[in-house]
XYZ file of C-alpha atoms in Angstrom:
659
model
C -45.114 -5.784 10.857
C -41.373 -6.285 10.278
C -41.739 -4.806 6.789
C -43.294 -1.593 8.150
C -40.669 -1.364 10.921
C -37.903 -1.684 8.313
C -39.427 1.111 6.227
C -39.700 3.289 9.353
C -36.051 2.622 10.205
C -34.928 3.545 6.704
C -36.957 6.752 6.889
C -35.325 7.682 10.213
C -31.860 7.097 8.728
C -32.725 9.370 5.812
C -33.999 12.102 8.143
C -30.789 11.902 10.181
C -28.545 11.908 7.111
C -30.109 15.134 5.864
C -29.640 16.806 9.254
C -26.069 15.566 9.897
C -23.338 17.992 8.865
C -20.306 16.013 7.660
C -17.361 17.531 9.510
C -13.784 18.022 8.288
C -11.494 15.037 8.865
C -9.727 16.442 11.927
C -13.052 17.275 13.620
C -14.722 13.862 13.237
C -15.022 11.843 16.436
C -15.928 8.217 17.173
C -19.488 9.240 18.018
C -19.822 10.929 14.604
C -18.795 7.732 12.841
C -21.207 5.767 15.016
C -24.063 8.075 14.017
C -23.489 7.536 10.293
C -23.032 3.780 10.784
C -19.404 3.610 9.648
C -18.276 0.019 9.140
C -15.049 -1.327 7.703
C -13.042 -4.496 7.188
C -9.647 -5.330 5.723
C -8.192 -7.633 3.087
C -4.429 -7.513 3.537
C -2.091 -9.045 0.962
C 1.443 -9.836 2.121
C 4.272 -11.092 -0.082
C 6.072 -14.112 1.361
C 9.862 -14.363 1.472
C 10.300 -17.510 -0.612
C 13.046 -18.461 -3.054
C 10.604 -19.412 -5.825
C 7.207 -18.299 -7.090
C 3.981 -20.038 -6.089
C 3.203 -22.277 -9.064
C 6.506 -22.366 -10.954
C 10.215 -22.400 -10.160
C 11.105 -18.888 -11.298
C 12.914 -16.761 -8.675
C 10.724 -14.624 -6.413
C 11.562 -11.046 -5.475
C 13.875 -10.387 -8.419
C 12.714 -6.992 -9.712
C 13.959 -5.219 -12.807
C 12.579 -2.662 -15.257
C 14.569 -4.309 -18.038
C 12.830 -6.702 -20.426
C 13.773 -8.967 -23.330
C 10.476 -9.072 -25.217
C 6.871 -7.871 -25.277
C 3.746 -10.004 -25.617
C 0.407 -8.584 -26.786
C -2.874 -10.005 -25.459
C -6.585 -9.195 -25.702
C -8.742 -10.378 -22.798
C -12.303 -11.676 -23.115
C -14.759 -12.925 -20.452
C -15.679 -16.557 -19.891
C -18.804 -18.114 -18.377
C -18.813 -19.230 -14.756
C -19.750 -22.747 -13.653
C -23.375 -21.586 -13.539
C -23.242 -20.187 -17.069
C -23.035 -16.531 -15.948
C -20.663 -13.677 -16.752
C -19.043 -11.685 -13.953
C -20.027 -7.985 -14.135
C -16.421 -6.855 -13.667
C -15.257 -9.032 -16.551
C -17.952 -7.574 -18.810
C -16.931 -4.058 -17.800
C -13.262 -4.737 -18.590
C -14.263 -6.215 -21.952
C -15.980 -2.935 -22.855
C -12.675 -1.082 -22.534
C -11.227 -2.911 -25.595
C -7.763 -2.767 -24.045
C -4.597 -4.020 -25.651
C -2.492 -5.625 -22.919
C 1.280 -5.577 -23.360
C 3.485 -7.742 -21.126
C 7.162 -6.897 -20.785
C 9.026 -10.100 -19.971
C 12.564 -10.895 -18.847
C 14.038 -14.366 -19.186
C 15.313 -14.318 -15.573
C 11.906 -13.817 -13.953
C 9.217 -15.556 -16.031
C 8.581 -18.861 -17.748
C 5.847 -20.298 -19.951
C 3.597 -20.850 -16.906
C 3.267 -17.107 -16.239
C 2.314 -16.558 -19.889
C -0.380 -19.268 -19.587
C 1.327 -21.517 -22.117
C 1.951 -24.483 -19.767
C 0.121 -25.931 -16.735
C 1.169 -24.991 -13.188
C 3.784 -26.792 -11.126
C 2.834 -28.189 -7.719
C 2.143 -25.585 -5.022
C 5.297 -24.090 -3.440
C 5.743 -25.986 -0.134
C 7.802 -23.201 1.475
C 5.026 -20.684 0.777
C 2.407 -23.034 2.189
C 4.351 -23.493 5.431
C 4.631 -19.716 5.903
C 0.912 -19.223 5.215
C 0.022 -21.943 7.727
C 2.323 -20.368 10.330
C 0.684 -16.951 9.918
C -2.765 -18.570 10.143
C -1.783 -20.329 13.386
C -0.659 -17.003 14.862
C -4.219 -15.780 14.207
C -5.520 -18.853 16.126
C -7.308 -19.916 12.938
C -8.741 -23.343 12.202
C -6.634 -24.861 9.428
C -8.395 -26.594 6.557
C -7.882 -30.335 6.201
C -7.465 -30.128 2.444
C -6.508 -27.326 0.067
C -8.580 -26.770 -3.048
C -7.162 -24.400 -5.662
C -9.650 -22.037 -7.295
C -9.454 -19.618 -10.198
C -10.417 -15.989 -9.574
C -11.140 -14.176 -12.834
C -9.243 -10.934 -13.568
C -9.827 -9.329 -16.951
C -7.857 -6.132 -16.320
C -4.827 -7.909 -17.778
C -2.843 -7.969 -14.539
C -2.613 -11.768 -14.909
C -2.007 -13.105 -18.444
C -4.124 -16.203 -17.833
C -7.144 -14.002 -17.078
C -7.439 -15.601 -13.639
C -5.510 -15.828 -10.381
C -4.923 -19.175 -8.672
C -5.906 -18.939 -5.020
C -6.799 -21.165 -2.092
C -8.073 -20.860 1.490
C -5.695 -22.292 4.104
C -7.531 -21.374 7.318
C -10.731 -19.819 8.723
C -12.227 -18.340 11.903
C -9.331 -16.735 13.740
C -8.915 -13.494 15.658
C -6.484 -10.826 16.813
C -6.699 -8.884 20.083
C -7.490 -5.187 19.715
C -7.867 -3.005 22.790
C -10.492 -4.779 24.914
C -12.050 -6.847 22.140
C -11.185 -9.410 19.502
C -11.319 -8.689 15.769
C -12.361 -11.721 13.767
C -10.240 -13.150 10.968
C -12.658 -14.637 8.442
C -10.005 -16.459 6.446
C -6.367 -16.636 5.436
C -5.717 -17.359 1.774
C -2.649 -18.190 -0.290
C -2.491 -16.837 -3.834
C -0.200 -15.603 -6.599
C 0.648 -11.934 -7.075
C -0.192 -9.995 -10.241
C 1.956 -7.982 -12.673
C 3.292 -4.509 -11.966
C 1.484 -1.855 -13.989
C 3.756 0.435 -16.018
C 1.147 2.589 -17.761
C -2.541 2.706 -18.663
C -3.221 5.219 -21.423
C -6.118 5.213 -23.847
C -6.697 1.617 -25.077
C -3.299 0.269 -24.057
C -2.167 -1.063 -20.695
C 1.465 -2.096 -20.108
C 2.695 -4.489 -17.406
C 6.033 -5.764 -16.105
C 5.863 -9.466 -15.242
C 8.665 -9.808 -12.658
C 6.234 -9.723 -9.694
C 3.754 -12.059 -11.373
C 3.282 -15.355 -9.521
C 5.007 -14.370 -6.275
C 3.309 -15.974 -3.234
C 0.900 -13.818 -1.213
C -1.179 -14.397 1.858
C -4.572 -12.702 1.996
C -5.920 -11.974 5.479
C -9.613 -11.045 5.598
C -11.058 -9.471 8.742
C -14.677 -9.204 9.795
C -16.310 -5.821 8.974
C -16.434 -4.615 12.581
C -14.023 -1.685 12.567
C -15.939 1.405 13.633
C -13.705 4.354 12.734
C -10.854 5.186 10.328
C -8.337 5.110 13.184
C -9.461 1.611 14.168
C -8.967 0.430 10.589
C -5.380 1.704 10.459
C -4.538 0.342 13.925
C -5.828 -3.139 13.079
C -3.944 -3.049 9.764
C -0.784 -2.254 11.733
C -1.384 -5.237 14.062
C -1.737 -7.555 11.056
C 1.378 -6.081 9.419
C 3.460 -6.527 12.555
C 2.201 -10.057 13.157
C 3.271 -11.106 9.657
C 6.656 -9.392 10.035
C 7.282 -11.096 13.366
C 7.716 -14.410 11.513
C 10.699 -13.002 9.613
C 9.335 -14.782 6.530
C 7.560 -11.972 4.682
C 8.902 -9.337 2.344
C 9.145 -5.723 3.471
C 9.303 -2.398 1.687
C 6.846 -0.368 -0.384
C 4.433 -2.641 -2.248
C 5.335 -5.811 -0.337
C 2.104 -5.458 1.642
C -1.060 -3.965 0.148
C -4.317 -3.273 1.920
C -7.765 -3.485 0.340
C -10.144 -1.593 2.636
C -13.902 -2.246 2.605
C -16.065 0.660 3.778
C -19.801 1.299 4.157
C -22.198 3.602 6.027
C -25.849 3.097 6.937
C -27.885 3.094 3.765
C -24.774 2.635 1.605
C -23.032 -0.515 0.411
C -19.648 -2.215 0.621
C -17.036 -0.295 -1.344
C -13.556 -1.742 -1.751
C -10.648 0.731 -1.821
C -7.986 -1.230 -3.653
C -4.245 -1.426 -3.198
C -3.526 0.934 -0.290
C 0.263 0.674 0.011
C 0.713 2.799 3.144
C -1.205 2.166 6.351
C -0.822 5.853 7.242
C -3.168 6.699 4.354
C -6.033 4.512 5.617
C -7.694 7.074 7.967
C -8.074 9.824 5.353
C -9.053 7.332 2.621
C -11.796 5.731 4.712
C -13.008 9.133 5.921
C -13.379 10.316 2.328
C -15.201 7.138 1.308
C -17.625 7.537 4.232
C -18.132 11.162 3.195
C -18.643 10.088 -0.415
C -21.298 7.497 0.444
C -23.077 9.917 2.763
C -23.222 12.533 0.006
C -24.311 10.034 -2.656
C -27.212 9.099 -0.375
C -28.100 12.782 -0.042
C -28.032 13.111 -3.841
C -30.344 10.106 -4.092
C -32.792 11.700 -1.667
C -32.631 14.974 -3.567
C -33.442 13.146 -6.810
C -36.327 11.355 -5.112
C -37.639 14.722 -3.886
C -37.589 15.878 -7.493
C -39.618 12.830 -8.450
C -36.708 11.019 -10.148
C -36.381 7.296 -9.380
C -34.589 4.324 -10.882
C -37.652 3.505 -12.978
C -38.343 6.941 -14.449
C -34.905 8.586 -14.769
C -34.745 10.192 -18.220
C -31.742 10.999 -20.370
C -31.007 11.548 -24.040
C -27.930 12.216 -26.139
C -26.991 13.599 -29.534
C -24.032 14.750 -31.625
C -23.374 18.456 -30.939
C -20.078 18.738 -32.836
C -21.433 21.341 -35.274
C -22.621 23.600 -32.473
C -19.202 23.773 -30.788
C -16.961 23.512 -33.855
C -15.723 27.113 -33.421
C -15.539 27.141 -29.620
C -12.626 28.813 -27.850
C -12.594 26.072 -25.221
C -9.262 24.503 -26.104
C -9.835 20.766 -25.346
C -12.974 20.633 -27.504
C -11.492 22.934 -30.159
C -8.489 20.587 -30.596
C -10.741 17.526 -30.693
C -12.915 19.019 -33.445
C -9.826 20.010 -35.460
C -8.639 16.379 -35.236
C -11.937 15.166 -36.651
C -13.300 13.841 -33.370
C -16.896 13.960 -32.169
C -18.571 15.892 -29.354
C -21.726 14.460 -27.818
C -24.133 16.033 -25.381
C -25.974 13.981 -22.744
C -29.098 15.527 -21.233
C -29.833 14.426 -17.655
C -33.392 15.456 -16.895
C -33.894 17.108 -13.490
C -30.217 16.875 -12.483
C -29.627 20.648 -12.302
C -26.927 21.581 -9.760
C -26.144 18.016 -8.703
C -22.873 17.611 -10.572
C -21.479 20.438 -8.418
C -22.422 18.592 -5.236
C -19.302 17.873 -3.154
C -18.773 14.147 -2.558
C -15.235 13.959 -1.139
C -12.701 16.547 0.005
C -12.415 19.072 -2.865
C -14.123 16.526 -5.139
C -17.529 16.803 -6.812
C -20.205 14.457 -8.148
C -19.075 15.209 -11.716
C -15.897 13.178 -11.031
C -18.047 10.039 -10.712
C -18.969 10.513 -14.385
C -15.484 11.552 -15.463
C -13.964 8.453 -13.843
C -16.337 6.111 -15.668
C -15.520 7.824 -18.963
C -11.790 7.588 -18.258
C -11.782 3.930 -17.170
C -14.388 2.335 -19.438
C -14.439 4.552 -22.543
C -10.635 4.999 -22.270
C -10.831 8.774 -22.745
C -7.847 9.238 -20.458
C -6.832 12.812 -21.330
C -8.301 15.112 -18.682
C -10.601 16.975 -18.685
C -12.698 14.404 -20.538
C -16.130 15.910 -19.760
C -17.654 19.323 -19.006
C -21.158 20.075 -17.758
C -23.671 22.879 -17.664
C -23.674 23.093 -13.857
C -20.380 25.005 -14.251
C -21.026 26.947 -17.476
C -18.582 29.801 -16.903
C -15.604 27.441 -16.684
C -15.669 26.222 -20.292
C -18.068 27.136 -23.155
C -19.577 30.532 -23.769
C -23.115 31.305 -22.589
C -24.343 31.378 -26.193
C -22.853 27.951 -26.921
C -24.589 26.446 -23.888
C -27.871 28.090 -24.916
C -27.586 26.603 -28.408
C -26.840 23.132 -26.998
C -29.806 23.400 -24.610
C -32.095 24.388 -27.444
C -30.809 21.552 -29.653
C -31.383 18.935 -26.902
C -34.725 20.490 -25.778
C -33.321 20.966 -22.277
C -35.132 22.925 -19.573
C -33.602 24.988 -16.793
C -33.991 21.979 -14.476
C -31.762 19.749 -16.602
C -28.011 19.234 -16.709
C -26.054 18.635 -19.904
C -22.764 16.728 -19.966
C -20.435 17.045 -22.967
C -17.886 14.377 -23.873
C -15.491 14.256 -26.847
C -13.162 11.840 -28.619
C -13.303 9.348 -31.474
C -16.886 8.361 -32.225
C -16.747 4.778 -30.934
C -15.246 5.807 -27.582
C -17.652 8.727 -27.240
C -20.636 6.423 -27.740
C -19.258 4.144 -25.008
C -18.791 7.208 -22.786
C -22.379 8.375 -23.406
C -23.705 4.994 -22.258
C -21.558 5.098 -19.118
C -22.740 8.623 -18.253
C -26.326 7.433 -18.576
C -25.648 4.315 -16.487
C -24.000 6.396 -13.729
C -26.935 8.847 -13.753
C -29.356 5.970 -13.266
C -27.207 4.560 -10.433
C -27.472 7.945 -8.684
C -31.141 7.175 -7.995
C -30.191 4.104 -5.913
C -27.466 5.828 -3.876
C -24.139 4.013 -3.750
C -23.246 1.617 -6.574
C -21.067 -1.400 -5.697
C -17.556 -0.585 -6.915
C -13.888 -1.243 -6.442
C -12.151 2.118 -6.114
C -8.576 3.239 -6.455
C -6.710 4.936 -3.599
C -5.368 8.327 -4.726
C -2.373 10.146 -3.238
C -4.493 13.062 -1.962
C -6.556 10.726 0.253
C -9.585 10.614 -2.047
C -10.514 7.672 -4.257
C -11.554 7.119 -7.854
C -13.526 4.528 -9.797
C -11.522 1.436 -10.804
C -14.110 -1.183 -11.731
C -17.464 -2.704 -10.848
C -17.241 -4.731 -7.621
C -16.706 -8.377 -8.602
C -19.338 -10.976 -7.756
C -19.173 -14.703 -6.921
C -19.425 -15.540 -10.634
C -15.696 -14.897 -11.078
C -14.653 -17.858 -8.856
C -14.532 -21.434 -10.099
C -12.494 -24.599 -9.339
C -9.079 -25.094 -10.905
C -8.885 -28.273 -12.986
C -5.086 -28.371 -13.303
C -4.197 -29.005 -9.666
C -5.417 -31.793 -7.336
C -6.535 -31.210 -3.727
C -3.702 -31.182 -1.179
C -4.034 -32.619 2.319
C -2.674 -30.688 5.322
C -1.229 -33.378 7.573
C -1.062 -33.210 11.349
C 2.689 -33.906 11.205
C 3.199 -30.817 9.062
C 1.184 -28.636 11.435
C 3.044 -29.895 14.515
C 6.416 -29.220 12.884
C 5.357 -25.615 12.151
C 4.090 -25.115 15.692
C 7.434 -26.193 17.159
C 9.406 -23.446 15.397
C 6.860 -20.620 15.122
C 7.349 -17.447 17.210
C 5.101 -16.139 19.933
C 2.552 -13.540 18.880
C 4.410 -10.231 18.899
C 2.179 -8.673 21.582
C 3.284 -11.456 23.955
C 6.922 -10.697 23.099
C 6.301 -6.980 23.749
C 5.095 -7.851 27.250
C 8.359 -9.725 27.862
C 10.385 -6.683 26.783
C 8.639 -4.313 29.199
C 11.080 -5.293 31.965
C 14.007 -3.770 30.028
C 12.397 -0.299 30.139
C 13.487 0.572 26.601
C 11.910 3.219 24.384
C 8.535 2.232 22.920
C 9.724 2.191 19.312
C 12.675 -0.046 20.278
C 10.374 -2.533 22.000
C 8.055 -2.564 18.989
C 10.944 -3.180 16.598
C 12.630 -5.888 18.674
C 9.334 -7.726 19.155
C 8.861 -8.342 15.414
C 12.429 -8.982 14.237
C 14.933 -11.801 14.687
C 17.033 -9.450 16.826
C 14.727 -9.780 19.826
C 16.252 -13.043 21.041
C 19.745 -11.799 20.174
C 19.145 -8.705 22.315
C 18.175 -10.860 25.293
C 21.226 -13.087 24.884
C 23.733 -10.209 24.635
C 22.208 -8.321 27.583
C 21.575 -11.270 29.894
C 24.413 -13.691 29.078
C 27.169 -11.192 28.276
C 25.986 -8.373 30.564
C 26.241 -5.614 27.948
C 24.448 -2.308 28.550
C 20.823 -2.778 27.339
C 20.339 0.793 26.053
C 23.468 0.556 23.921
C 22.554 -2.873 22.531
C 19.046 -1.614 21.646
C 20.510 1.479 19.973
C 22.711 -0.689 17.738
C 20.183 -3.442 16.942
C 17.318 -1.026 16.311
C 18.560 2.453 15.435
C 21.800 1.721 13.589
C 20.536 -1.347 11.704
C 17.337 0.461 10.672
C 19.382 3.398 9.337
C 21.645 1.032 7.376
C 18.694 -0.932 6.027
C 17.087 2.288 4.772
C 20.276 2.952 2.804
C 19.863 -0.488 1.167
C 22.667 -2.254 3.023
C 22.059 -5.981 3.459
C 22.061 -6.339 7.236
C 21.440 -10.094 6.915
C 25.198 -10.384 6.218
C 25.715 -9.943 9.967
C 25.122 -13.212 11.814
C 24.208 -13.583 15.481
C 27.762 -14.797 16.146
C 29.144 -11.647 14.485
C 27.114 -9.464 16.837
C 28.106 -11.512 19.882
C 31.796 -11.171 18.961
C 31.450 -7.404 18.406
C 29.650 -6.767 21.702
C 31.934 -9.025 23.781
C 34.967 -7.237 22.302
C 33.366 -3.961 23.378
C 32.625 -5.387 26.829
C 36.314 -6.275 27.244
C 37.207 -2.648 26.540
C 39.096 -3.446 23.345
C 36.859 -1.153 21.263
C 34.656 1.792 22.170
C 30.953 2.333 21.486
C 32.006 4.208 18.386
C 34.217 1.256 17.536
C 31.135 -0.997 17.497
C 29.504 1.292 14.927
C 32.693 1.423 12.851
C 33.036 -2.375 12.902
C 29.470 -2.917 11.685
C 29.922 -0.288 8.965
C 33.185 -1.918 7.830
C 31.436 -5.285 7.461
C 28.459 -3.955 5.507
C 30.057 -1.130 3.534
C 33.529 -2.576 2.835
C 32.661 -6.273 2.793
C 35.215 -7.138 5.515
C 34.968 -10.111 7.832
C 34.253 -9.373 11.483
C 37.934 -9.892 12.438
C 39.130 -7.601 9.636
C 36.536 -4.956 10.511
C 37.657 -4.269 14.076
C 39.649 -1.047 14.661
C 43.334 -1.879 15.252
C 44.478 -2.445 18.811
C 46.363 0.307 20.642
C 50.118 -0.026 21.149
C 51.476 2.403 23.771
C 54.869 2.768 22.043
C 53.248 3.416 18.652
C 50.916 5.956 20.192
C 53.799 7.919 21.703
C 55.651 7.833 18.392
C 52.569 9.146 16.546
C 52.022 11.936 19.090
C 55.679 12.951 18.811
C 55.506 13.009 15.000
C 52.266 15.024 14.890
C 53.557 17.468 17.533
C 56.671 18.229 15.491
C 54.599 18.741 12.352
C 52.441 21.245 14.204
C 55.495 23.144 15.439
C 56.881 23.263 11.898
C 53.603 24.595 10.516
C 52.200 28.117 10.637
C 50.302 28.453 13.924
C 49.578 31.969 15.052
C 48.767 31.022 18.642
C 50.842 28.255 20.244
C 48.117 27.830 22.893
C 46.045 26.057 20.214
C 48.578 23.221 19.859
C 46.979 20.965 22.578
C 43.531 21.056 20.956
C 44.969 20.591 17.447
C 47.063 17.614 18.550
C 44.124 16.089 20.384
C 41.983 16.327 17.251
C 44.595 14.549 15.127
C 45.078 11.720 17.627
C 41.314 11.345 18.099
C 40.897 10.919 14.334
C 43.723 8.402 14.161
C 42.404 6.216 16.985
C 38.737 6.665 16.099
C 36.769 3.888 17.794
C 39.832 2.137 19.163
C 40.012 3.784 22.555
C 37.728 5.949 24.660
C 38.019 9.677 24.006
C 38.675 10.549 27.658
C 41.652 8.148 27.723
C 43.113 9.691 24.553
C 42.638 13.153 26.006
C 44.567 12.246 29.153
C 47.419 10.624 27.185
C 47.770 13.699 24.959
C 47.895 16.047 27.974
C 50.407 13.767 29.745
C 52.560 13.857 26.597
C 52.399 17.666 26.378
C 53.407 18.175 30.042
C 56.957 17.260 29.030
C 56.856 20.280 26.673
C 55.606 22.718 29.266
C 51.875 22.664 28.489
C 49.329 22.612 31.350
C 46.145 20.511 31.095
């Protein structure tokens, strides 16, 4: 009975999917996502602000494009504990990539190059990971066990990443519900990719081995906006510790997306949370359209078990073509192959994502696996007017015995790569009959995504034999609890009483300046709006210009604000003092604007007045404003502008000027 009910349910989903019109991004509503069964979860990787890397003693966070040497590697898959190969590893092996590592003596050692065993786990990194896990209300593990996670894309020279789970079963509040945290992991970061062209991939190794936490949520996010909002909560929670790195690339989101009838697709390495809504929308749209293509194929009688394709060398037929990419390839002695996809007519022009068509699914596989990276790398007969002549297509159809119901895909390059490409085109055509293949996909800058690799399976994980288990003691946990901050949403509630702007509250609640703000406002009775403007607005602006605001201690700020409170410097003087410390490297005492001496001020006004009289001034009535401007510039930040104005006008009364 359950079997028949399940079949009925699947049929109803299919009927709905055909009827549903996928709307543009800005027209989709929560109810639309509910109807298609949108479901998403997050895997967020956050670099930790440690002095050293995770499994060696090289410095962390020291980036440079310079390198002393290059190391060449070829990666090959290994068997899992159960004697199985991971599908992703096999896919990467097919690419026949040469991996080049650019190394600098300041940032790597023999551990990163897999020439020596790992050091003991970085204790500082572990403490930060445990603190973040406790903020999620997770259950900490009693004992850490290091595992190896296989990566054959070359991003880690060892071919595997060392990783461990530090906590499980936590949650974060979101609106009126709780979003589950499945686990918090601690692992080492991978290399930075420099280029990936043809059969060569180049990496910089400075980032390799830096400590990361991985936060995995439950897949219960029901719309693209929810996904981005939950990602922002996780980002802010990590930043509230003050122990994570910030800036582009310091946090990277992997977003898992599925719709009813589809499967889990991982969009890898989303560096900006703002991109999540459009990326997840496009993936939902893509899966929905792939399911429609599957149903269309089934209507045509094409299933996984009877899909038919064939291929052959068509170089001779197109050797004189005017289509430039193929013409150049033939002149260089390369091959052109045609792949006949029986019954696929019109499907490669089916839109899958925004301004993206089903043909890109084939092109991506050819680019990634066959390494034919120069685009375009395929053309197809569903768009015949865009490439070859009508006669050329007719000759190719005749040669491959194609009917009007078939589609032909052409691919070109050196013969070995073309044969790999032909196999991948045939594999992707067969996958079309099952709907949505399990993949890891790359986030693209236009909000769409592209194929990156087959979705890894459990076969890529196995225990690490170089490192022993590590107990998490109660004493360690208690010590962390004593110094850890409140969850930032609790701090935000405390800041509501100050009635600041929303963005100021949000910033103060996740930085070390929150407690400093309270102290300056409450203990020294300094104007709260002004303190917030300095600690949020000015410091953020300076940080964006790459000034190291950590040079300013809490005591420096207290001295600056109390000096202002005494009336010895103006609000502008506070800004000038901070700028002098950060931009000129002065101490706080050296950075203050000089104090005002009444006698000196009168002498300066007298000198400047005489200079103005001696100069060429066509209208003597302008002298008061000109003198005021000069004195304002001279005493910038040292005294309030209204006071200077009054002193200048008092001075000028002796010379017959009226205020």
